[in-house]
Short mmCIF file of C-alpha atoms and ligand atoms in Angstrom, two decimals:
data_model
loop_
_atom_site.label_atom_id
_atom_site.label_comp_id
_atom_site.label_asym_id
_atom_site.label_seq_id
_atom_site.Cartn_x
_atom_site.Cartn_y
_atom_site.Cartn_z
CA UNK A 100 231.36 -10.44 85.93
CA UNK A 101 230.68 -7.45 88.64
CA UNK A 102 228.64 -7.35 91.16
CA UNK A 103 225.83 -5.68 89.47
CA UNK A 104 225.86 -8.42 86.66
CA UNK A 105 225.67 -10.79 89.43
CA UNK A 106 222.97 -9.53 91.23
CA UNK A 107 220.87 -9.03 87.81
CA UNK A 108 221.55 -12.83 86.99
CA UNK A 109 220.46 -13.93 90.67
CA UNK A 110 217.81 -11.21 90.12
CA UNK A 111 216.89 -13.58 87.20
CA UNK A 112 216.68 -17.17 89.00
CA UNK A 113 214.34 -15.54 91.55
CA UNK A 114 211.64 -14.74 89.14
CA UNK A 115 212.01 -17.66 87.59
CA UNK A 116 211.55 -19.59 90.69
CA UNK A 117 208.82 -17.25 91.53
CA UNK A 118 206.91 -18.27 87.82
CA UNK A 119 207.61 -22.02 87.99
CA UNK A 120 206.37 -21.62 91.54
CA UNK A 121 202.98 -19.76 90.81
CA UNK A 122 202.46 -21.74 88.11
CA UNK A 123 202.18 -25.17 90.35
CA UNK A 124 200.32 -22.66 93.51
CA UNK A 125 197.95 -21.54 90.97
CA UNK A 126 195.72 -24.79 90.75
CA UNK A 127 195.59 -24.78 94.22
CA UNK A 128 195.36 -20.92 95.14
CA UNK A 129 191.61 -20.48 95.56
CA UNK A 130 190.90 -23.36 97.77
CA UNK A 131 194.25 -22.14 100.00
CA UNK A 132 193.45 -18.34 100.00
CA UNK A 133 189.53 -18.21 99.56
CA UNK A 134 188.32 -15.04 98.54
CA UNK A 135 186.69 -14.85 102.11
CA UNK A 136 189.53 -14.48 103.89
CA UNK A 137 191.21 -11.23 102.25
CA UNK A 138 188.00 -9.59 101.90
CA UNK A 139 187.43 -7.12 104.15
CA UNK A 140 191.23 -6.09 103.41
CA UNK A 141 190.21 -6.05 99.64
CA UNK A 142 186.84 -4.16 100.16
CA UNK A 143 188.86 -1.30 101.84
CA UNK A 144 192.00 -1.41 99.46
CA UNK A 145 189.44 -1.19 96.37
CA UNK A 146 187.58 1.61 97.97
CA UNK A 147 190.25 3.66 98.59
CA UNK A 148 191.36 3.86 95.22
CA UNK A 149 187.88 6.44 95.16
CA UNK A 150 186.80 5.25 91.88
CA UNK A 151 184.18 5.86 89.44
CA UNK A 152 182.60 4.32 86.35
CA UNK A 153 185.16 4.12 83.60
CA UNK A 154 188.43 4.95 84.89
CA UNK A 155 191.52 3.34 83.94
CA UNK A 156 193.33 1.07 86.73
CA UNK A 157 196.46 -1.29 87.43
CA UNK A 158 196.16 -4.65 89.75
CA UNK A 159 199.80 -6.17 90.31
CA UNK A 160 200.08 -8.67 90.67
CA UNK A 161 196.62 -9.77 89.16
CA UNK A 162 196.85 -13.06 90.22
CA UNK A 163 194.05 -15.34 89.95
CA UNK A 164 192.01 -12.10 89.39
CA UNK A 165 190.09 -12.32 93.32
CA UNK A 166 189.89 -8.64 93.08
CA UNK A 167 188.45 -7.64 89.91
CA UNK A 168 184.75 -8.36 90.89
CA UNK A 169 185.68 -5.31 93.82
CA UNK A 170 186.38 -2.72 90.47
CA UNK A 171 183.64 -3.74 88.84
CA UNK A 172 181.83 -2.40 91.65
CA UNK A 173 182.90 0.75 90.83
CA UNK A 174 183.63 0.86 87.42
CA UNK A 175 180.45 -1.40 86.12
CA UNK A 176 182.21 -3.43 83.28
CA UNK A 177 183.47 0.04 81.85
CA UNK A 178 186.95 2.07 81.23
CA UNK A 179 190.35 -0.48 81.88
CA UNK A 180 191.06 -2.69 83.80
CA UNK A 181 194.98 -3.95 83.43
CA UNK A 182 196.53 -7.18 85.73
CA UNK A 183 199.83 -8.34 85.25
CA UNK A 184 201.42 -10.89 86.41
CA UNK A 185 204.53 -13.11 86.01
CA UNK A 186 202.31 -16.57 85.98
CA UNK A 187 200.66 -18.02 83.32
CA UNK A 188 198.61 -20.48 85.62
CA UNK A 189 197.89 -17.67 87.90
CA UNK A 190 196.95 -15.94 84.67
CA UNK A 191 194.11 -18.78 83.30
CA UNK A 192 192.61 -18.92 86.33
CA UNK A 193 191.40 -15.08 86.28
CA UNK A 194 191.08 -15.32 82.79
CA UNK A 195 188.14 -18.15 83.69
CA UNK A 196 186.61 -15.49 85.96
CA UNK A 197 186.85 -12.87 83.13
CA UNK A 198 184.76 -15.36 80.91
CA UNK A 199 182.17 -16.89 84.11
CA UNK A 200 181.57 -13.20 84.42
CA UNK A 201 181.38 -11.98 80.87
CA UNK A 202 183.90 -8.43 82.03
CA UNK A 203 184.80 -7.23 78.56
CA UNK A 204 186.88 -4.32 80.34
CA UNK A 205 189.99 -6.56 81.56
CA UNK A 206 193.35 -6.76 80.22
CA UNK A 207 196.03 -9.47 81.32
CA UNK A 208 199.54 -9.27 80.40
CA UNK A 209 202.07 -11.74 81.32
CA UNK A 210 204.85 -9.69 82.66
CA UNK A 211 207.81 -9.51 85.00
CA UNK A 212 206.27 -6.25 87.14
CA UNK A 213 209.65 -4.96 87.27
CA UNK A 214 210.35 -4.68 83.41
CA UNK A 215 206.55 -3.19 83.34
CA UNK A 216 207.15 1.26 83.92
CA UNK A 217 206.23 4.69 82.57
CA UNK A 218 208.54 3.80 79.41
CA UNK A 219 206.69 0.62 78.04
CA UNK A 220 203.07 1.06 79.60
CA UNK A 221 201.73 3.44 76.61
CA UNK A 222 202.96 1.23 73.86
CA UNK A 223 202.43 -2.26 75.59
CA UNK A 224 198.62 -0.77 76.49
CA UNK A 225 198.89 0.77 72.75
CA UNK A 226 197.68 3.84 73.88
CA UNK A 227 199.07 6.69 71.95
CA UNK A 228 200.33 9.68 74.52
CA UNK A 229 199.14 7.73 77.62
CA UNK A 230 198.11 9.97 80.51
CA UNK A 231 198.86 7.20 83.41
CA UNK A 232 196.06 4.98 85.31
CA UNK A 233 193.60 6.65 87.36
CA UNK A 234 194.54 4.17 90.37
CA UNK A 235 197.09 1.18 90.84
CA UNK A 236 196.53 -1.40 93.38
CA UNK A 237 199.56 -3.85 94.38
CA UNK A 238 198.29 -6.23 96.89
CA UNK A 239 200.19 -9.14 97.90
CA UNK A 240 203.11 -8.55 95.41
CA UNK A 241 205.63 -5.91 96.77
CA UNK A 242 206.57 -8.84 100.31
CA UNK A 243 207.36 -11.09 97.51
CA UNK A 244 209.24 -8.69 94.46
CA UNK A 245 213.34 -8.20 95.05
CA UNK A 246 213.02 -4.89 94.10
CA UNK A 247 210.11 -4.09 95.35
CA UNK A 248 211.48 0.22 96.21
CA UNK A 249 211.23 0.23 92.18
CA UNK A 250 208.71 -1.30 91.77
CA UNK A 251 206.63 1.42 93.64
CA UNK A 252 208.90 3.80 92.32
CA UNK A 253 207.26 2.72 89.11
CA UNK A 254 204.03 2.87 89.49
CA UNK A 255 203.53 5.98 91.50
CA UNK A 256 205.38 7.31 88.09
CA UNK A 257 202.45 5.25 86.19
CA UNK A 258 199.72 7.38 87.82
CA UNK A 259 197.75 10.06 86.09
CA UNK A 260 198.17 13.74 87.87
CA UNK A 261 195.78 12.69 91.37
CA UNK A 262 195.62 9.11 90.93
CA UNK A 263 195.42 7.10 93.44
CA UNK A 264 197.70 3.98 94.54
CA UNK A 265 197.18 1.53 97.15
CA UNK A 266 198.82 -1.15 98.61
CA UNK A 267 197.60 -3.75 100.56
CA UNK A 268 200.18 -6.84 102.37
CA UNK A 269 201.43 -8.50 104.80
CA UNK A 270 203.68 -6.96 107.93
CA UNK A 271 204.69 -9.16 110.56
CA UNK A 272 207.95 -7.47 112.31
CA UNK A 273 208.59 -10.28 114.76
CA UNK A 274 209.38 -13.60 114.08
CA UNK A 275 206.09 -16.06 114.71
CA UNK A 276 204.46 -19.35 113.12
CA UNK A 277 202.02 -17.46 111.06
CA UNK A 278 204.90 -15.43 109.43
CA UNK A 279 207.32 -18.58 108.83
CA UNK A 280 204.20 -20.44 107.47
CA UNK A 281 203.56 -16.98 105.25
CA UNK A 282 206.91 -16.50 103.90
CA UNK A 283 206.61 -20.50 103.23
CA UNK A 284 203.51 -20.58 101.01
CA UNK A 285 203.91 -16.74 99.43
CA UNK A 286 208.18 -17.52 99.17
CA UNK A 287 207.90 -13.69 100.39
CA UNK A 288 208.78 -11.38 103.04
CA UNK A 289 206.67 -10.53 105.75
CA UNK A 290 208.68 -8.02 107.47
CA UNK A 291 209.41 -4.98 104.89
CA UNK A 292 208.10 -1.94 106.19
CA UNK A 293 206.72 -1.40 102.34
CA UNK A 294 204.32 1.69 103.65
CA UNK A 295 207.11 3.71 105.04
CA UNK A 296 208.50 4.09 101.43
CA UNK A 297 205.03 4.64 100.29
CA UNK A 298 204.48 7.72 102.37
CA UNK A 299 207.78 9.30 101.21
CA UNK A 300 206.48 9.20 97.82
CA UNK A 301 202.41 9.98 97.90
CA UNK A 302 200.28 12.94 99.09
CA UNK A 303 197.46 12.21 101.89
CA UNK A 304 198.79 9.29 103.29
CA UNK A 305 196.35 6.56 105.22
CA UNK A 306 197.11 3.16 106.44
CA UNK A 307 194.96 1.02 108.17
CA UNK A 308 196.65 -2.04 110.01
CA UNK A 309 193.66 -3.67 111.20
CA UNK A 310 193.22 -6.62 108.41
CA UNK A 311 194.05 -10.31 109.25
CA UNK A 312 194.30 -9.92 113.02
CA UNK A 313 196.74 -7.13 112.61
CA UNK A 314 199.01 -8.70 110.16
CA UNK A 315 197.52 -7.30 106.92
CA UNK A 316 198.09 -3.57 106.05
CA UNK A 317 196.26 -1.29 103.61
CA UNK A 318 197.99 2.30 102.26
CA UNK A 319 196.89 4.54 100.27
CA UNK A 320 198.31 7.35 99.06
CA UNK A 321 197.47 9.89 95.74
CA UNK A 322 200.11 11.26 93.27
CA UNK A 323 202.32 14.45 94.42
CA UNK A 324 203.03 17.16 92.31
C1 LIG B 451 200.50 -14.12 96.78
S1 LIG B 451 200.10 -14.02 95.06
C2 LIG B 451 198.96 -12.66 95.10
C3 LIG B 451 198.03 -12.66 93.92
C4 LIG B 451 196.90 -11.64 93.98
N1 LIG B 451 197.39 -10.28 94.01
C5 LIG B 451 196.00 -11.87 95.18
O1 LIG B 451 195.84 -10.94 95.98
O2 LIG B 451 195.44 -12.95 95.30
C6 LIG B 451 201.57 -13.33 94.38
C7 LIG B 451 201.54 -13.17 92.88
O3 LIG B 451 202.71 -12.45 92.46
C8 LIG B 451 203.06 -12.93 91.16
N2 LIG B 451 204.43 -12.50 90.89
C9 LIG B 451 205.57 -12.88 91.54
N3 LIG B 451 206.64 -12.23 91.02
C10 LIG B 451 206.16 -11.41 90.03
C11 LIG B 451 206.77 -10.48 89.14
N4 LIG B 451 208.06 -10.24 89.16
N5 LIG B 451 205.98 -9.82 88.25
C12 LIG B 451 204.64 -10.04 88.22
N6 LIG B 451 204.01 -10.91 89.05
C13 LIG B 451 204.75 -11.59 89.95
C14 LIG B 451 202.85 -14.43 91.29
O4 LIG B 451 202.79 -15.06 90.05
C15 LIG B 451 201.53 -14.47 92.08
O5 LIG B 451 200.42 -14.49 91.24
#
């Protein structure tokens, strides 16, 4: 076997530890990470995605779905809403949401992000010639993904000419209590510098650091070329 192989088989045993793990987090998720207590991070992630009634947008990882009532704001049950994400139980739970709140624009697929690009999206989506999504948000998702430099690779290629992408997470550099306890419940990584790769790839560039007592992060960034 070489050491590519290798790494794609131990590439496979993390997301499956990451699934089975979601799936058990997922009855508890809510009560552990109330909707309260990313919101002000969430309000300003949504919002600077700029969007307006009817566009089409990516969340990864959806999750439990906490951030679709913040695009319905915008988009008022109209245009696309897609979440993926690798969890079933993550998955029922916004699906219940989706129901509670009769949205008739969502779309869940249950999908490993990093087998989810510009290649597949059109024909999983069935969208004949696919123009990309207006805006992408990935919040909480790239401190936990292995390959989380494709991942945004990805979907910066997923957005439309001048879409929008942001990313919203966690960034602790030094070592502390809150980020062990983090990296326990998440099984992430608090410490990637994710925006730095984010600004090599986007035009107009903004972060905001101020979320969380410092340790949550939002970037945004829009499409070059
Ligand atoms: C900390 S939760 C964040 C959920 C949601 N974005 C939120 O803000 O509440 C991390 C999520 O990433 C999902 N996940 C982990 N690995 C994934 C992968 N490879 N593809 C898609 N989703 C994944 C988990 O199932 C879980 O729902």
């Amino acid at each position: 076997m070489t050491d590519n192989e290798r790494e794609k088989e131990r590439e496979g045993e993390r997301q499956e530890t990451a699934k089975l793990y979601y799936n058990r987090f997922s009855k508890v998720y809510d009560l552990l990470s109330p909707k309260a207590y990313y919101h002000k991070a969430r309000f300003q992630a949504v919002k600077e995605l700029r969007l307006t009634r009817g566009k089409t947008v990516l969340i990864v990882p959806v999750g439990t779905g906490q951030s679709i009532a913040y695009f319905q704001d915008y988009l008022e049950n109209c245009g696309t809403v897609v979440g993926i994400d690798i969890s079933r139980g993550m998955l029922d739970k916004a699906q219940k949401k989706i129901v509670q709140n009769k949205w008739n624009n969502v779309r869940l697929l249950n999908r490993d992000v990093a087998r989810f690009d510009h290649s597949t999206v059109g024909e999983v989506l069935e969208i004949n010639d696919f123009q990309g999504f207006d805006a992408v948000l990935c919040e909480l998702g790239l401190s936990i993904f292995p390959e989380w430099q494709n991942v945004i690779d990805n979907l910066v290629s997923m957005l439309s000419q001048a879409g929008r992408i942001v990313i919203m997470d966690w960034y602790i550099e030094q070592p502390s209590l809150r980020g062990s306890l983090l990296k326990w419940i998440g099984k992430g990584e608090v410490n990637r510098p994710l925006w730095q790769y984010l600004e090599t790839k986007v035009n107009d560039f903004r972060i905001d650091s101020s979320f969380n007592r410092g340790g949550v992060f939002v970037a945004s960034g829009t499409r070059a070329g």
